[in-house]
Amino acid sequence: MFSKKSAQFAIQWFPSWKGPCVLYYVECECLNQTVLQMEFTELEPNGPTENKELHSQDSNQPATTMRAFYPLVLASQVAVVLVLILAGYWTGHYLGGFAWDGSAKEFNLHPLLMILGLVFFYGDAILMFRIFRKENKTVVKVIHMLMQSIAIICGIIALKAVFRFHNKAGIPNMYTLHSWVGLPVFVLFCLQYIGGFVSFFFPKLNETRRAAVLPYHKFFGVTLLGLVCVTALTGINNKLFFAMPGGEGKDKYSSLPSQAYVGNFLGLAIVIYAVFVGFLVTFDEYKREQEAPNPEKLPLTTAEMKQFQTMDPADPSAGEEAK
Protein backbone atom coordinates (compact mmCIF):
# COMPACT_ATOMS: atom_id res chain seq x y z
CA MET A 1 0.00 0.00 0.00
CA PHE A 2 1.11 3.59 -0.57
CA SER A 3 -0.01 6.94 0.72
CA LYS A 4 -1.51 9.58 -1.52
CA LYS A 5 0.38 12.86 -1.60
CA SER A 6 -2.06 14.77 -3.78
CA ALA A 7 -4.85 14.07 -6.19
CA GLN A 8 -6.53 15.85 -9.07
CA PHE A 9 -9.31 14.77 -11.37
CA ALA A 10 -10.84 15.80 -14.64
CA ILE A 11 -13.79 14.69 -16.72
CA GLN A 12 -12.77 13.25 -20.08
CA TRP A 13 -14.79 11.72 -22.93
CA PHE A 14 -13.46 8.58 -24.61
CA PRO A 15 -14.85 7.36 -27.95
CA SER A 16 -14.68 3.69 -26.99
CA TRP A 17 -16.71 4.27 -23.83
CA LYS A 18 -20.36 5.31 -24.20
CA GLY A 19 -20.09 8.29 -21.89
CA PRO A 20 -17.57 10.38 -19.98
CA CYS A 21 -15.21 9.05 -17.36
CA VAL A 22 -13.48 10.61 -14.38
CA LEU A 23 -9.68 10.65 -14.46
CA TYR A 24 -7.86 10.63 -11.16
CA TYR A 25 -4.25 11.77 -11.06
CA VAL A 26 -2.77 10.35 -7.86
CA GLU A 27 0.77 11.27 -6.90
CA CYS A 28 2.37 8.63 -4.70
CA GLU A 29 5.06 9.49 -2.17
CA CYS A 30 6.58 6.04 -2.10
CA LEU A 31 6.91 5.72 -5.88
CA ASN A 32 7.69 9.42 -6.46
CA GLN A 33 5.63 9.33 -9.62
CA THR A 34 2.15 10.08 -10.83
CA VAL A 35 -0.24 7.18 -11.26
CA LEU A 36 -3.24 7.57 -13.53
CA GLN A 37 -6.43 5.86 -12.46
CA MET A 38 -9.70 5.83 -14.36
CA GLU A 39 -13.17 5.34 -12.99
CA PHE A 40 -15.89 4.95 -15.60
CA THR A 41 -19.04 6.70 -14.55
CA GLU A 42 -22.30 7.40 -16.30
CA LEU A 43 -22.58 11.17 -16.32
CA GLU A 44 -25.81 11.99 -18.10
CA PRO A 45 -27.09 15.51 -18.70
CA ASN A 46 -30.53 14.50 -17.53
CA GLY A 47 -29.52 14.36 -13.89
CA PRO A 48 -29.36 11.47 -11.39
CA THR A 49 -33.12 11.09 -10.96
CA GLU A 50 -33.84 10.69 -14.66
CA ASN A 51 -30.85 8.36 -15.06
CA LYS A 52 -32.21 6.06 -12.38
CA GLU A 53 -35.56 5.91 -14.14
CA LEU A 54 -33.90 5.07 -17.45
CA HIS A 55 -31.78 2.32 -15.88
CA SER A 56 -34.86 0.95 -14.15
CA GLN A 57 -36.70 0.75 -17.46
CA ASP A 58 -33.73 -0.95 -19.14
CA SER A 59 -33.43 -3.51 -16.35
CA ASN A 60 -37.14 -4.26 -16.42
CA GLN A 61 -37.27 -4.77 -20.18
CA PRO A 62 -35.45 -8.18 -20.23
CA ALA A 63 -37.49 -9.37 -17.24
CA THR A 64 -40.71 -8.42 -19.00
CA THR A 65 -39.63 -10.22 -22.16
CA MET A 66 -38.51 -13.30 -20.25
CA ARG A 67 -41.90 -13.71 -18.60
CA ALA A 68 -43.13 -15.40 -21.78
CA PHE A 69 -40.10 -17.67 -22.16
CA TYR A 70 -41.01 -20.53 -19.84
CA PRO A 71 -44.71 -20.56 -20.79
CA LEU A 72 -43.60 -20.88 -24.43
CA VAL A 73 -41.21 -23.70 -23.53
CA LEU A 74 -44.01 -25.43 -21.62
CA ALA A 75 -46.37 -25.00 -24.58
CA SER A 76 -43.80 -26.52 -26.92
CA GLN A 77 -43.42 -29.56 -24.67
CA VAL A 78 -47.18 -29.99 -24.38
CA ALA A 79 -47.36 -29.92 -28.18
CA VAL A 80 -44.61 -32.49 -28.65
CA VAL A 81 -46.07 -34.81 -25.99
CA LEU A 82 -49.35 -34.62 -27.90
CA VAL A 83 -47.40 -35.48 -31.08
CA LEU A 84 -45.94 -38.60 -29.46
CA ILE A 85 -49.29 -39.71 -28.03
CA LEU A 86 -51.08 -39.30 -31.36
CA ALA A 87 -48.26 -41.00 -33.30
CA GLY A 88 -48.21 -43.96 -30.93
CA TYR A 89 -52.00 -44.28 -30.91
CA TRP A 90 -52.26 -44.00 -34.70
CA THR A 91 -49.55 -46.55 -35.52
CA GLY A 92 -50.32 -48.88 -32.61
CA HIS A 93 -54.12 -48.87 -32.80
CA TYR A 94 -55.31 -47.90 -36.28
CA LEU A 95 -52.35 -49.30 -38.27
CA GLY A 96 -52.15 -52.57 -36.32
CA GLY A 97 -49.05 -52.39 -34.13
CA PHE A 98 -45.40 -53.29 -34.69
CA ALA A 99 -43.21 -56.22 -35.73
CA TRP A 100 -39.86 -56.91 -37.39
CA ASP A 101 -40.87 -59.43 -40.02
CA GLY A 102 -41.15 -57.46 -43.24
CA SER A 103 -44.92 -57.07 -42.89
CA ALA A 104 -47.03 -53.92 -42.74
CA LYS A 105 -46.48 -53.95 -38.97
CA GLU A 106 -42.78 -53.43 -39.60
CA PHE A 107 -43.61 -50.44 -41.78
CA ASN A 108 -45.42 -48.91 -38.81
CA LEU A 109 -42.04 -48.49 -37.12
CA HIS A 110 -41.11 -46.01 -39.85
CA PRO A 111 -43.53 -43.17 -39.00
CA LEU A 112 -43.26 -43.75 -35.26
CA LEU A 113 -39.44 -43.71 -35.13
CA MET A 114 -39.09 -40.85 -37.58
CA ILE A 115 -41.42 -38.70 -35.49
CA LEU A 116 -39.72 -39.80 -32.27
CA GLY A 117 -36.21 -39.14 -33.55
CA LEU A 118 -36.39 -36.36 -36.13
CA VAL A 119 -39.22 -34.35 -34.56
CA PHE A 120 -39.02 -34.88 -30.80
CA PHE A 121 -35.33 -35.60 -30.12
CA TYR A 122 -34.07 -33.24 -32.82
CA GLY A 123 -36.42 -30.39 -31.90
CA ASP A 124 -35.71 -30.66 -28.19
CA ALA A 125 -31.97 -30.98 -28.85
CA ILE A 126 -32.14 -27.54 -30.46
CA LEU A 127 -34.09 -26.19 -27.47
CA MET A 128 -31.43 -27.33 -24.99
CA PHE A 129 -29.37 -24.20 -25.63
CA ARG A 130 -32.38 -22.07 -24.70
CA ILE A 131 -33.79 -24.09 -21.80
CA PHE A 132 -30.36 -24.33 -20.12
CA ARG A 133 -29.34 -20.78 -20.96
CA LYS A 134 -27.33 -20.31 -17.76
CA GLU A 135 -25.80 -23.77 -17.40
CA ASN A 136 -22.30 -24.91 -18.31
CA LYS A 137 -22.07 -24.79 -22.09
CA THR A 138 -19.99 -27.96 -22.38
CA VAL A 139 -22.63 -29.96 -20.50
CA VAL A 140 -25.35 -28.54 -22.75
CA LYS A 141 -23.29 -29.46 -25.83
CA VAL A 142 -23.06 -33.07 -24.61
CA ILE A 143 -26.85 -33.23 -24.07
CA HIS A 144 -27.42 -31.67 -27.50
CA MET A 145 -25.11 -34.21 -29.14
CA LEU A 146 -26.58 -37.23 -27.35
CA MET A 147 -30.14 -36.30 -28.29
CA GLN A 148 -29.14 -35.86 -31.91
CA SER A 149 -27.32 -39.20 -31.80
CA ILE A 150 -30.55 -40.88 -30.67
CA ALA A 151 -32.37 -39.10 -33.52
CA ILE A 152 -29.93 -40.57 -36.06
CA ILE A 153 -30.31 -44.08 -34.62
CA CYS A 154 -34.12 -43.79 -34.80
CA GLY A 155 -33.87 -42.55 -38.39
CA ILE A 156 -31.63 -45.41 -39.50
CA ILE A 157 -33.95 -48.05 -38.01
CA ALA A 158 -36.97 -46.31 -39.55
CA LEU A 159 -35.38 -46.29 -43.02
CA LYS A 160 -34.38 -49.94 -42.69
CA ALA A 161 -37.96 -50.85 -41.76
CA VAL A 162 -39.58 -49.11 -44.73
CA PHE A 163 -37.14 -50.51 -47.30
CA ARG A 164 -37.51 -54.04 -45.91
CA PHE A 165 -41.29 -53.77 -46.10
CA HIS A 166 -41.25 -52.42 -49.67
CA ASN A 167 -38.82 -55.07 -50.88
CA LYS A 168 -40.78 -57.96 -49.37
CA ALA A 169 -44.12 -56.62 -50.59
CA GLY A 170 -42.80 -55.83 -54.05
CA ILE A 171 -43.53 -52.13 -53.72
CA PRO A 172 -41.19 -49.75 -55.62
CA ASN A 173 -38.86 -47.61 -53.54
CA MET A 174 -38.35 -43.86 -53.83
CA TYR A 175 -41.28 -42.98 -56.08
CA THR A 176 -43.27 -40.58 -53.87
CA LEU A 177 -42.62 -36.91 -53.17
CA HIS A 178 -42.32 -37.89 -49.50
CA SER A 179 -39.35 -40.14 -50.26
CA TRP A 180 -37.74 -37.61 -52.61
CA VAL A 181 -37.78 -34.99 -49.87
CA GLY A 182 -37.29 -37.28 -46.89
CA LEU A 183 -34.11 -39.14 -47.83
CA PRO A 184 -32.12 -36.00 -48.79
CA VAL A 185 -33.30 -34.33 -45.58
CA PHE A 186 -32.02 -37.25 -43.50
CA VAL A 187 -28.67 -37.19 -45.34
CA LEU A 188 -28.39 -33.44 -44.72
CA PHE A 189 -29.25 -34.00 -41.06
CA CYS A 190 -26.38 -36.51 -40.77
CA LEU A 191 -23.99 -34.06 -42.46
CA GLN A 192 -25.14 -31.31 -40.10
CA TYR A 193 -24.46 -33.64 -37.17
CA ILE A 194 -20.96 -34.49 -38.41
CA GLY A 195 -20.14 -30.85 -39.13
CA GLY A 196 -21.34 -29.74 -35.72
CA PHE A 197 -19.46 -32.53 -33.94
CA VAL A 198 -16.16 -31.73 -35.67
CA SER A 199 -16.54 -27.96 -35.39
CA PHE A 200 -17.78 -27.59 -31.82
CA PHE A 201 -17.13 -30.81 -29.93
CA PHE A 202 -14.12 -32.81 -31.17
CA PRO A 203 -11.51 -32.04 -32.41
CA LYS A 204 -13.15 -28.58 -32.40
CA LEU A 205 -12.13 -25.58 -34.47
CA ASN A 206 -10.37 -22.60 -32.96
CA GLU A 207 -12.45 -19.80 -31.49
CA THR A 208 -12.34 -17.57 -34.58
CA ARG A 209 -13.45 -20.32 -36.94
CA ARG A 210 -16.14 -21.53 -34.55
CA ALA A 211 -17.55 -18.01 -34.44
CA ALA A 212 -17.59 -17.94 -38.25
CA VAL A 213 -19.26 -21.35 -38.58
CA LEU A 214 -21.86 -20.92 -35.80
CA PRO A 215 -24.37 -18.73 -37.74
CA TYR A 216 -24.47 -21.28 -40.57
CA HIS A 217 -24.85 -24.17 -38.12
CA LYS A 218 -27.80 -22.42 -36.45
CA PHE A 219 -29.44 -21.49 -39.75
CA PHE A 220 -29.23 -24.98 -41.24
CA GLY A 221 -30.32 -26.52 -37.94
CA VAL A 222 -33.59 -24.56 -37.88
CA THR A 223 -34.07 -25.01 -41.64
CA LEU A 224 -33.67 -28.77 -41.33
CA LEU A 225 -36.28 -28.86 -38.58
CA GLY A 226 -38.70 -27.14 -40.95
CA LEU A 227 -37.86 -29.64 -43.72
CA VAL A 228 -38.33 -32.51 -41.28
CA CYS A 229 -41.84 -31.24 -40.53
CA VAL A 230 -42.64 -30.94 -44.25
CA THR A 231 -41.45 -34.51 -44.77
CA ALA A 232 -43.50 -35.75 -41.81
CA LEU A 233 -46.66 -34.06 -43.12
CA THR A 234 -46.29 -35.56 -46.61
CA GLY A 235 -45.62 -38.99 -45.09
CA ILE A 236 -48.66 -38.84 -42.81
CA ASN A 237 -50.83 -37.73 -45.72
CA ASN A 238 -49.55 -40.56 -47.92
CA LYS A 239 -50.26 -43.18 -45.29
CA LEU A 240 -53.75 -41.81 -44.57
CA PHE A 241 -54.67 -42.11 -48.24
CA PHE A 242 -53.21 -45.64 -48.46
CA ALA A 243 -54.88 -46.77 -45.22
CA MET A 244 -58.32 -45.37 -46.14
CA PRO A 245 -58.79 -45.88 -49.90
CA GLY A 246 -62.53 -46.45 -49.66
CA GLY A 247 -64.50 -49.19 -51.42
CA GLU A 248 -65.08 -52.80 -50.35
CA GLY A 249 -66.29 -51.76 -46.93
CA LYS A 250 -63.15 -49.75 -46.15
CA ASP A 251 -63.15 -46.26 -44.77
CA LYS A 252 -62.54 -43.42 -47.18
CA TYR A 253 -60.25 -40.59 -46.16
CA SER A 254 -62.55 -37.93 -47.58
CA SER A 255 -65.39 -39.09 -45.32
CA LEU A 256 -63.24 -38.20 -42.27
CA PRO A 257 -63.40 -41.36 -40.16
CA SER A 258 -61.80 -41.33 -36.72
CA GLN A 259 -58.40 -42.35 -38.09
CA ALA A 260 -58.43 -39.28 -40.35
CA TYR A 261 -58.96 -37.02 -37.36
CA VAL A 262 -56.07 -38.64 -35.48
CA GLY A 263 -53.73 -38.28 -38.46
CA ASN A 264 -54.76 -34.71 -39.21
CA PHE A 265 -54.40 -33.60 -35.60
CA LEU A 266 -51.00 -35.32 -35.52
CA GLY A 267 -49.87 -33.17 -38.43
CA LEU A 268 -51.23 -30.00 -36.81
CA ALA A 269 -49.45 -30.78 -33.54
CA ILE A 270 -46.16 -31.21 -35.42
CA VAL A 271 -46.60 -27.82 -37.09
CA ILE A 272 -47.42 -26.13 -33.77
CA TYR A 273 -44.39 -27.69 -32.08
CA ALA A 274 -42.10 -26.60 -34.92
CA VAL A 275 -43.40 -23.02 -34.71
CA PHE A 276 -42.73 -22.85 -30.97
CA VAL A 277 -39.22 -24.26 -31.38
CA GLY A 278 -38.43 -21.97 -34.29
CA PHE A 279 -39.53 -18.90 -32.36
CA LEU A 280 -37.67 -19.83 -29.17
CA VAL A 281 -34.36 -20.43 -30.93
CA THR A 282 -34.48 -17.38 -33.24
CA PHE A 283 -35.85 -14.70 -30.89
CA ASP A 284 -32.84 -12.59 -29.85
CA GLU A 285 -33.99 -11.98 -26.27
CA TYR A 286 -33.94 -15.72 -25.57
CA LYS A 287 -30.36 -16.29 -26.67
CA ARG A 288 -27.89 -17.83 -24.28
CA GLU A 289 -26.65 -15.24 -21.79
CA GLN A 290 -23.17 -13.85 -22.36
CA GLU A 291 -21.01 -12.33 -19.66
CA ALA A 292 -20.69 -8.60 -20.28
CA PRO A 293 -17.07 -7.44 -20.47
CA ASN A 294 -15.85 -5.21 -17.67
CA PRO A 295 -15.16 -1.77 -19.22
CA GLU A 296 -12.31 -1.11 -16.79
CA LYS A 297 -10.50 -4.17 -18.15
CA LEU A 298 -10.87 -3.22 -21.81
CA PRO A 299 -7.65 -2.14 -23.55
CA LEU A 300 -7.32 1.54 -24.32
CA THR A 301 -7.21 2.73 -27.90
CA THR A 302 -4.18 4.51 -29.32
CA ALA A 303 -6.03 7.82 -29.36
CA GLU A 304 -6.89 7.51 -25.67
CA MET A 305 -3.29 6.74 -24.76
CA LYS A 306 -2.14 9.85 -26.62
CA GLN A 307 -4.59 11.92 -24.58
CA PHE A 308 -3.07 10.56 -21.38
CA GLN A 309 0.45 11.39 -22.55
CA THR A 310 -0.43 14.98 -23.52
CA MET A 311 -2.14 15.80 -20.24
CA ASP A 312 0.09 17.15 -17.45
CA PRO A 313 -1.19 15.95 -14.06
CA ALA A 314 0.80 18.70 -12.27
CA ASP A 315 -0.98 21.44 -14.21
CA PRO A 316 -4.14 22.55 -12.36
CA SER A 317 -5.60 23.72 -15.63
CA ALA A 318 -5.60 20.16 -17.02
CA GLY A 319 -9.04 19.57 -15.60
CA GLU A 320 -10.42 22.70 -17.22
CA GLU A 321 -8.92 21.80 -20.63
CA ALA A 322 -10.39 18.30 -20.43
CA LYS A 323 -13.77 19.81 -19.79
PDB file of N, CA and C in Angstrom, residues 59 62-63 66-67 69-70 127-141 143 285-291:
ATOM      1  N   SER A  59     -33.541  -2.260 -17.092  1.00  0.00           N
ATOM      2  CA  SER A  59     -33.428  -3.511 -16.355  1.00  0.00           C
ATOM      3  C   SER A  59     -34.732  -4.283 -16.336  1.00  0.00           C
ATOM      4  N   PRO A  62     -35.712  -6.759 -20.074  1.00  0.00           N
ATOM      5  CA  PRO A  62     -35.448  -8.184 -20.225  1.00  0.00           C
ATOM      6  C   PRO A  62     -36.351  -9.043 -19.358  1.00  0.00           C
ATOM      7  N   ALA A  63     -36.629  -8.583 -18.123  1.00  0.00           N
ATOM      8  CA  ALA A  63     -37.488  -9.366 -17.240  1.00  0.00           C
ATOM      9  C   ALA A  63     -38.891  -9.490 -17.813  1.00  0.00           C
ATOM     10  N   MET A  66     -38.744 -11.930 -20.680  1.00  0.00           N
ATOM     11  CA  MET A  66     -38.506 -13.302 -20.253  1.00  0.00           C
ATOM     12  C   MET A  66     -39.711 -13.936 -19.576  1.00  0.00           C
ATOM     13  N   ARG A  67     -40.710 -13.131 -19.229  1.00  0.00           N
ATOM     14  CA  ARG A  67     -41.903 -13.709 -18.601  1.00  0.00           C
ATOM     15  C   ARG A  67     -42.582 -14.714 -19.519  1.00  0.00           C
ATOM     16  N   PHE A  69     -41.010 -16.611 -21.715  1.00  0.00           N
ATOM     17  CA  PHE A  69     -40.102 -17.674 -22.162  1.00  0.00           C
ATOM     18  C   PHE A  69     -40.538 -19.048 -21.681  1.00  0.00           C
ATOM     19  N   TYR A  70     -40.684 -19.200 -20.378  1.00  0.00           N
ATOM     20  CA  TYR A  70     -41.007 -20.528 -19.836  1.00  0.00           C
ATOM     21  C   TYR A  70     -42.419 -20.990 -20.199  1.00  0.00           C
ATOM     22  N   LEU A 127     -33.608 -27.012 -28.590  1.00  0.00           N
ATOM     23  CA  LEU A 127     -34.086 -26.187 -27.468  1.00  0.00           C
ATOM     24  C   LEU A 127     -33.163 -26.222 -26.253  1.00  0.00           C
ATOM     25  N   MET A 128     -32.276 -27.208 -26.169  1.00  0.00           N
ATOM     26  CA  MET A 128     -31.427 -27.326 -24.990  1.00  0.00           C
ATOM     27  C   MET A 128     -30.622 -26.060 -24.732  1.00  0.00           C
ATOM     28  N   PHE A 129     -30.175 -25.400 -25.812  1.00  0.00           N
ATOM     29  CA  PHE A 129     -29.369 -24.197 -25.632  1.00  0.00           C
ATOM     30  C   PHE A 129     -30.205 -23.006 -25.174  1.00  0.00           C
ATOM     31  N   ARG A 130     -31.519 -23.126 -25.223  1.00  0.00           N
ATOM     32  CA  ARG A 130     -32.378 -22.071 -24.701  1.00  0.00           C
ATOM     33  C   ARG A 130     -32.880 -22.425 -23.303  1.00  0.00           C
ATOM     34  N   ILE A 131     -33.273 -23.680 -23.110  1.00  0.00           N
ATOM     35  CA  ILE A 131     -33.787 -24.094 -21.801  1.00  0.00           C
ATOM     36  C   ILE A 131     -32.704 -23.970 -20.734  1.00  0.00           C
ATOM     37  N   PHE A 132     -31.482 -24.399 -21.065  1.00  0.00           N
ATOM     38  CA  PHE A 132     -30.361 -24.329 -20.117  1.00  0.00           C
ATOM     39  C   PHE A 132     -29.466 -23.153 -20.497  1.00  0.00           C
ATOM     40  N   ARG A 133     -30.045 -21.967 -20.523  1.00  0.00           N
ATOM     41  CA  ARG A 133     -29.340 -20.776 -20.961  1.00  0.00           C
ATOM     42  C   ARG A 133     -28.201 -20.387 -20.020  1.00  0.00           C
ATOM     43  N   LYS A 134     -28.312 -20.740 -18.743  1.00  0.00           N
ATOM     44  CA  LYS A 134     -27.331 -20.306 -17.762  1.00  0.00           C
ATOM     45  C   LYS A 134     -26.429 -21.442 -17.283  1.00  0.00           C
ATOM     46  N   GLU A 135     -26.595 -22.621 -17.847  1.00  0.00           N
ATOM     47  CA  GLU A 135     -25.803 -23.773 -17.397  1.00  0.00           C
ATOM     48  C   GLU A 135     -24.481 -23.846 -18.151  1.00  0.00           C
ATOM     49  N   ASN A 136     -23.593 -24.713 -17.667  1.00  0.00           N
ATOM     50  CA  ASN A 136     -22.300 -24.910 -18.309  1.00  0.00           C
ATOM     51  C   ASN A 136     -22.482 -25.313 -19.771  1.00  0.00           C
ATOM     52  N   LYS A 137     -21.836 -24.578 -20.664  1.00  0.00           N
ATOM     53  CA  LYS A 137     -22.070 -24.787 -22.091  1.00  0.00           C
ATOM     54  C   LYS A 137     -21.571 -26.152 -22.565  1.00  0.00           C
ATOM     55  N   THR A 138     -20.498 -26.650 -21.979  1.00  0.00           N
ATOM     56  CA  THR A 138     -19.986 -27.963 -22.378  1.00  0.00           C
ATOM     57  C   THR A 138     -20.993 -29.054 -22.053  1.00  0.00           C
ATOM     58  N   VAL A 139     -21.612 -28.972 -20.886  1.00  0.00           N
ATOM     59  CA  VAL A 139     -22.631 -29.957 -20.505  1.00  0.00           C
ATOM     60  C   VAL A 139     -23.816 -29.902 -21.466  1.00  0.00           C
ATOM     61  N   VAL A 140     -24.228 -28.688 -21.820  1.00  0.00           N
ATOM     62  CA  VAL A 140     -25.351 -28.537 -22.748  1.00  0.00           C
ATOM     63  C   VAL A 140     -24.990 -29.098 -24.118  1.00  0.00           C
ATOM     64  N   LYS A 141     -23.742 -28.903 -24.543  1.00  0.00           N
ATOM     65  CA  LYS A 141     -23.289 -29.463 -25.826  1.00  0.00           C
ATOM     66  C   LYS A 141     -23.389 -30.987 -25.827  1.00  0.00           C
ATOM     67  N   ILE A 143     -25.426 -32.871 -23.996  1.00  0.00           N
ATOM     68  CA  ILE A 143     -26.848 -33.229 -24.068  1.00  0.00           C
ATOM     69  C   ILE A 143     -27.362 -33.065 -25.489  1.00  0.00           C
ATOM     70  N   GLU A 285     -33.953 -12.136 -27.725  1.00  0.00           N
ATOM     71  CA  GLU A 285     -33.991 -11.980 -26.266  1.00  0.00           C
ATOM     72  C   GLU A 285     -33.826 -13.312 -25.529  1.00  0.00           C
ATOM     73  N   TYR A 286     -34.030 -14.421 -26.220  1.00  0.00           N
ATOM     74  CA  TYR A 286     -33.936 -15.725 -25.573  1.00  0.00           C
ATOM     75  C   TYR A 286     -32.602 -16.409 -25.831  1.00  0.00           C
ATOM     76  N   LYS A 287     -31.664 -15.687 -26.417  1.00  0.00           N
ATOM     77  CA  LYS A 287     -30.361 -16.291 -26.670  1.00  0.00           C
ATOM     78  C   LYS A 287     -29.641 -16.579 -25.366  1.00  0.00           C
ATOM     79  N   ARG A 288     -28.676 -17.464 -25.450  1.00  0.00           N
ATOM     80  CA  ARG A 288     -27.895 -17.826 -24.280  1.00  0.00           C
ATOM     81  C   ARG A 288     -27.194 -16.594 -23.736  1.00  0.00           C
ATOM     82  N   GLU A 289     -27.214 -16.425 -22.418  1.00  0.00           N
ATOM     83  CA  GLU A 289     -26.653 -15.242 -21.795  1.00  0.00           C
ATOM     84  C   GLU A 289     -25.132 -15.229 -21.923  1.00  0.00           C
ATOM     85  N   GLN A 290     -24.613 -14.055 -22.257  1.00  0.00           N
ATOM     86  CA  GLN A 290     -23.171 -13.851 -22.359  1.00  0.00           C
ATOM     87  C   GLN A 290     -22.729 -12.934 -21.228  1.00  0.00           C
ATOM     88  N   GLU A 291     -21.543 -13.203 -20.700  1.00  0.00           N
ATOM     89  CA  GLU A 291     -21.008 -12.335 -19.658  1.00  0.00           C
ATOM     90  C   GLU A 291     -20.560 -11.017 -20.284  1.00  0.00           C
TER      91      GLU A 291
END
